Short mmCIF file of C-alpha atoms in Angstrom, two decimals:
data_model
loop_
_atom_site.label_atom_id
_atom_site.label_comp_id
_atom_site.label_asym_id
_atom_site.label_seq_id
_atom_site.Cartn_x
_atom_site.Cartn_y
_atom_site.Cartn_z
CA UNK A 16 14.64 -26.43 -8.62
CA UNK A 17 11.72 -24.35 -8.06
CA UNK A 18 12.49 -20.52 -7.48
CA UNK A 19 9.81 -17.76 -6.96
CA UNK A 20 11.45 -14.40 -7.86
CA UNK A 21 8.76 -11.51 -6.01
CA UNK A 22 9.65 -7.62 -8.10
CA UNK A 23 7.78 -4.32 -7.92
CA UNK A 24 7.44 -3.38 -4.61
CA UNK A 25 7.67 0.23 -3.82
CA UNK A 26 6.57 3.36 -1.63
CA UNK A 27 3.93 4.80 -3.39
CA UNK A 28 0.58 7.38 -2.16
CA UNK A 29 -2.33 5.94 -0.85
CA UNK A 30 -4.92 5.93 -3.83
CA UNK A 31 -2.11 4.83 -5.90
CA UNK A 32 -0.55 1.58 -7.89
CA UNK A 33 1.66 -0.97 -8.29
CA UNK A 34 1.84 -4.02 -10.29
CA UNK A 35 3.95 -6.73 -8.09
CA UNK A 36 5.25 -10.09 -10.47
CA UNK A 37 6.19 -13.09 -9.72
CA UNK A 38 8.73 -14.83 -12.48
CA UNK A 39 8.80 -18.52 -11.28
CA UNK A 40 11.20 -21.45 -13.25
CA UNK A 41 11.95 -24.63 -12.27
CA UNK A 42 8.40 -26.00 -12.72
CA UNK A 43 5.98 -26.39 -15.66
CA UNK A 44 4.27 -23.35 -14.84
CA UNK A 45 0.50 -23.65 -16.19
CA UNK A 46 0.06 -26.48 -14.08
CA UNK A 47 -0.17 -24.60 -10.41
CA UNK A 48 -2.35 -23.21 -9.14
CA UNK A 49 0.05 -19.28 -7.70
CA UNK A 50 -1.43 -17.29 -4.67
CA UNK A 51 -0.43 -13.71 -2.68
CA UNK A 52 0.35 -13.61 0.19
CA UNK A 53 1.37 -11.00 2.15
CA UNK A 54 2.04 -9.77 6.28
CA UNK A 55 1.88 -6.41 7.63
CA UNK A 56 4.55 -5.42 9.60
CA UNK A 57 4.54 -7.49 13.10
CA UNK A 58 1.61 -9.13 11.84
CA UNK A 59 0.46 -12.61 10.74
CA UNK A 60 -0.17 -14.37 7.44
CA UNK A 61 -2.99 -12.71 5.39
CA UNK A 62 -4.08 -14.25 2.21
CA UNK A 63 -5.00 -12.09 -0.86
CA UNK A 64 -5.74 -13.73 -3.76
CA UNK A 65 -5.34 -16.69 -6.31
CA UNK A 66 -5.35 -18.26 -9.36
CA UNK A 67 -5.68 -21.85 -11.33
CA UNK A 68 -3.27 -22.93 -13.64
CA UNK A 69 -5.54 -22.47 -16.49
CA UNK A 70 -6.36 -19.33 -15.25
CA UNK A 71 -9.63 -19.03 -15.78
CA UNK A 72 -10.85 -18.86 -12.14
CA UNK A 73 -9.20 -16.53 -9.53
CA UNK A 74 -10.35 -15.37 -6.42
CA UNK A 75 -10.05 -12.74 -3.92
CA UNK A 76 -9.57 -11.86 -0.71
CA UNK A 77 -13.11 -10.17 0.53
CA UNK A 78 -10.20 -6.53 2.19
CA UNK A 79 -8.87 -6.61 -2.03
CA UNK A 80 -11.52 -6.76 -4.14
CA UNK A 81 -12.74 -5.19 -6.57
CA UNK A 82 -8.98 -2.80 -6.04
CA UNK A 83 -6.75 -5.65 -7.29
CA UNK A 84 -6.57 -8.13 -9.42
CA UNK A 85 -4.28 -10.94 -10.09
CA UNK A 86 -3.28 -12.75 -13.30
CA UNK A 87 -0.79 -14.62 -15.23
CA UNK A 88 2.03 -14.88 -18.55
CA UNK A 89 2.40 -18.35 -19.36
CA UNK A 90 5.19 -17.37 -22.48
CA UNK A 91 6.61 -15.35 -19.11
CA UNK A 92 5.41 -17.89 -16.31
CA UNK A 93 5.71 -15.29 -14.45
CA UNK A 94 2.19 -13.74 -12.89
CA UNK A 95 1.30 -10.92 -11.84
CA UNK A 96 -0.85 -8.78 -8.49
CA UNK A 97 -2.22 -5.54 -10.27
CA UNK A 98 -3.07 -3.56 -6.94
CA UNK A 99 -5.16 0.29 -7.36
CA UNK A 100 -6.84 2.71 -4.71
CA UNK A 101 -3.85 0.78 -2.27
CA UNK A 102 -5.08 2.14 0.96
CA UNK A 103 -2.02 3.00 4.56
CA UNK A 104 -3.49 -0.66 5.34
CA UNK A 105 -2.45 -2.43 2.56
CA UNK A 106 1.21 -1.81 3.16
CA UNK A 107 3.21 -5.02 3.30
CA UNK A 108 5.59 -7.92 2.12
CA UNK A 109 3.90 -9.06 -0.37
CA UNK A 110 4.71 -12.67 -0.81
CA UNK A 111 4.08 -15.02 -3.88
CA UNK A 112 3.14 -18.88 -3.63
CA UNK A 113 2.43 -22.37 -5.92
CA UNK A 114 0.02 -24.65 -4.39
CA UNK A 115 1.29 -27.95 -4.91
CA UNK A 116 -0.90 -30.39 -6.69
CA UNK A 117 -1.32 -32.62 -4.09
CA UNK A 118 -3.22 -33.52 -0.83
CA UNK A 119 -4.83 -30.26 0.43
CA UNK A 120 -3.00 -28.31 -2.51
CA UNK A 121 -0.57 -26.28 0.48
CA UNK A 122 1.39 -23.92 -1.07
CA UNK A 123 4.43 -25.36 -0.65
CA UNK A 124 7.18 -23.04 -2.62
CA UNK A 125 7.45 -19.30 -2.01
CA UNK A 126 9.30 -16.52 -3.10
CA UNK A 127 11.55 -13.69 -0.73
CA UNK A 128 8.94 -11.33 -0.99
CA UNK A 129 8.53 -7.72 -1.64
CA UNK A 130 8.09 -4.45 0.84
CA UNK A 131 5.04 -2.26 -0.64
CA UNK A 132 4.09 0.87 1.92
CA UNK A 133 1.18 3.30 0.74
CA UNK A 134 2.10 6.44 2.41
CA UNK A 135 -0.38 9.15 3.36
CA UNK B 2 -15.06 -17.70 5.18
CA UNK B 3 -13.49 -20.34 7.45
CA UNK B 4 -12.35 -18.57 10.13
CA UNK B 5 -9.56 -20.57 11.81
CA UNK B 6 -8.21 -20.20 15.10
CA UNK B 7 -5.03 -20.68 17.12
CA UNK B 8 -3.85 -21.78 20.60
CA UNK B 9 -2.23 -20.82 21.99
CA UNK B 10 -0.30 -17.37 20.46
CA UNK B 11 2.67 -17.69 22.03
CA UNK B 12 4.41 -19.61 24.49
CA UNK B 13 8.04 -20.03 25.85
CA UNK B 14 9.91 -22.69 25.71
CA UNK B 15 12.76 -24.35 26.29
CA UNK B 16 16.03 -26.48 24.19
CA UNK B 17 14.51 -30.07 24.09
CA UNK B 18 10.82 -29.35 25.13
CA UNK B 19 7.83 -31.16 23.61
CA UNK B 20 4.65 -28.38 22.51
CA UNK B 21 2.31 -28.45 20.99
CA UNK B 22 0.05 -25.87 18.55
CA UNK B 23 -3.56 -26.65 18.99
CA UNK B 24 -5.94 -24.91 15.45
CA UNK B 25 -9.48 -24.86 14.84
CA UNK B 26 -11.64 -24.40 11.59
CA UNK B 27 -14.80 -22.51 11.98
CA UNK B 28 -16.27 -25.36 10.27
CA UNK B 29 -15.43 -28.99 9.42
CA UNK B 30 -12.11 -28.70 6.27
CA UNK B 31 -12.00 -32.81 6.05
CA UNK B 32 -7.86 -32.82 6.11
CA UNK B 33 -6.99 -29.55 4.07
CA UNK B 34 -5.71 -27.90 6.43
CA UNK B 35 -1.22 -26.93 6.63
CA UNK B 36 1.32 -26.12 9.10
CA UNK B 37 3.97 -23.24 7.94
CA UNK B 38 6.87 -22.21 10.18
CA UNK B 39 8.19 -18.73 9.71
CA UNK B 40 11.29 -17.06 10.79
CA UNK B 41 12.31 -13.67 11.64
CA UNK B 42 12.37 -11.89 8.48
CA UNK B 43 12.36 -14.75 6.53
CA UNK B 44 9.40 -16.39 3.87
CA UNK B 45 7.42 -18.72 5.39
CA UNK B 46 8.58 -22.66 5.12
CA UNK B 47 5.56 -25.45 4.84
CA UNK B 48 6.18 -28.11 7.33
CA UNK B 49 2.99 -30.56 7.10
CA UNK B 50 0.53 -30.85 4.66
CA UNK B 51 -2.73 -32.44 4.43
CA UNK B 52 -3.21 -32.02 8.45
CA UNK B 53 -0.67 -35.36 8.61
CA UNK B 54 1.89 -35.15 6.05
CA UNK B 55 5.35 -33.95 6.50
CA UNK B 56 6.82 -32.26 3.57
CA UNK B 57 9.76 -33.05 2.54
CA UNK B 58 12.67 -32.67 4.08
CA UNK B 59 11.36 -31.53 7.48
CA UNK B 60 12.79 -32.94 10.32
CA UNK B 61 10.50 -36.01 12.26
CA UNK B 62 10.29 -34.33 15.29
CA UNK B 63 7.40 -32.38 13.68
CA UNK B 64 3.27 -33.97 13.60
CA UNK B 65 0.40 -33.11 12.68
CA UNK B 66 -2.70 -34.42 13.93
CA UNK B 67 -6.60 -33.63 13.78
CA UNK B 68 -9.23 -33.43 10.70
CA UNK B 69 -12.61 -31.94 10.38
CA UNK B 70 -12.37 -29.07 13.16
CA UNK B 71 -10.02 -30.05 15.33
CA UNK B 72 -5.84 -30.05 14.44
CA UNK B 73 -3.08 -29.90 16.42
CA UNK B 74 0.65 -29.84 15.53
CA UNK B 75 3.05 -31.15 17.80
CA UNK B 76 7.76 -31.00 18.16
CA UNK B 77 9.18 -33.08 20.09
CA UNK B 78 11.87 -32.42 21.50
CA UNK B 79 12.57 -28.54 20.52
CA UNK B 80 16.27 -27.40 18.72
CA UNK B 81 17.26 -23.90 19.17
CA UNK B 82 16.26 -23.46 15.10
CA UNK B 83 12.30 -24.25 15.87
CA UNK B 84 12.01 -21.12 17.28
CA UNK B 85 9.69 -19.29 15.00
CA UNK B 86 6.17 -18.91 14.59
CA UNK B 87 3.99 -21.23 13.17
CA UNK B 88 0.69 -20.23 11.45
CA UNK B 89 -2.42 -22.81 10.38
CA UNK B 90 -3.85 -22.52 7.12
CA UNK B 91 -6.82 -24.03 5.61
CA UNK B 92 -6.87 -24.87 1.57
CA UNK B 93 -10.29 -26.73 1.14
CA UNK B 94 -12.65 -23.85 0.14
CA UNK B 95 -10.90 -19.59 -1.00
CA UNK B 96 -10.27 -17.36 0.87
CA UNK B 97 -7.16 -19.69 2.16
CA UNK B 98 -7.32 -18.47 5.12
CA UNK B 99 -4.27 -18.23 7.61
CA UNK B 100 -4.44 -19.44 11.26
CA UNK B 101 -3.83 -15.29 13.67
CA UNK B 102 -0.42 -17.28 14.13
CA UNK B 103 1.93 -18.44 17.51
CA UNK B 104 4.94 -17.78 18.72
CA UNK B 105 7.64 -19.65 19.76
CA UNK B 106 10.07 -18.25 22.09
CA UNK B 107 13.26 -19.04 23.83
#
């Protein structure tokens, strides 16, 4: 059974840093791209970042480029999102999601999310 | 970057209704279009991938169509558990943008 479990969310002051983790199980980790998607309170979904299965390529939304870094540890089957220079507008539930290895590469499995609150 | 739009942004419906949500991409994305359902307080769930392919375990009352820039999600005969928000997403090229969502209320 595929499982994704996020952790690391919490309350942080503006300008601070936080590292989110997404521990995975039930699939061959290095065969799949992984993603972070966020949702501000009462708002829609916003794609944040992606990393390919090999870890060789990463992608970022303009809103976080230069402040957030996605990485993965294959020994731990875990993907990370290092967030720095946090802004109030980064407040959101952060989901990790697996990108399926088939037509369109949709995000086929999602974690339950972890809340990040940036205070001013 | 590819922009995604959806219409309507919200709608009211009843059990048994048929409804259609429209999604449009700002440039061609072939069939790299996916639909997700999100119930309040829960993570999104993949319904349709590749514009028209039903994800495993998703009821057949959900149907997706389209290619290029224009896509639709149709729910034939709404069930109580279908009252939720629906998002389209393109995975043609990063950033993998989502549409703004459509909320389906009773």
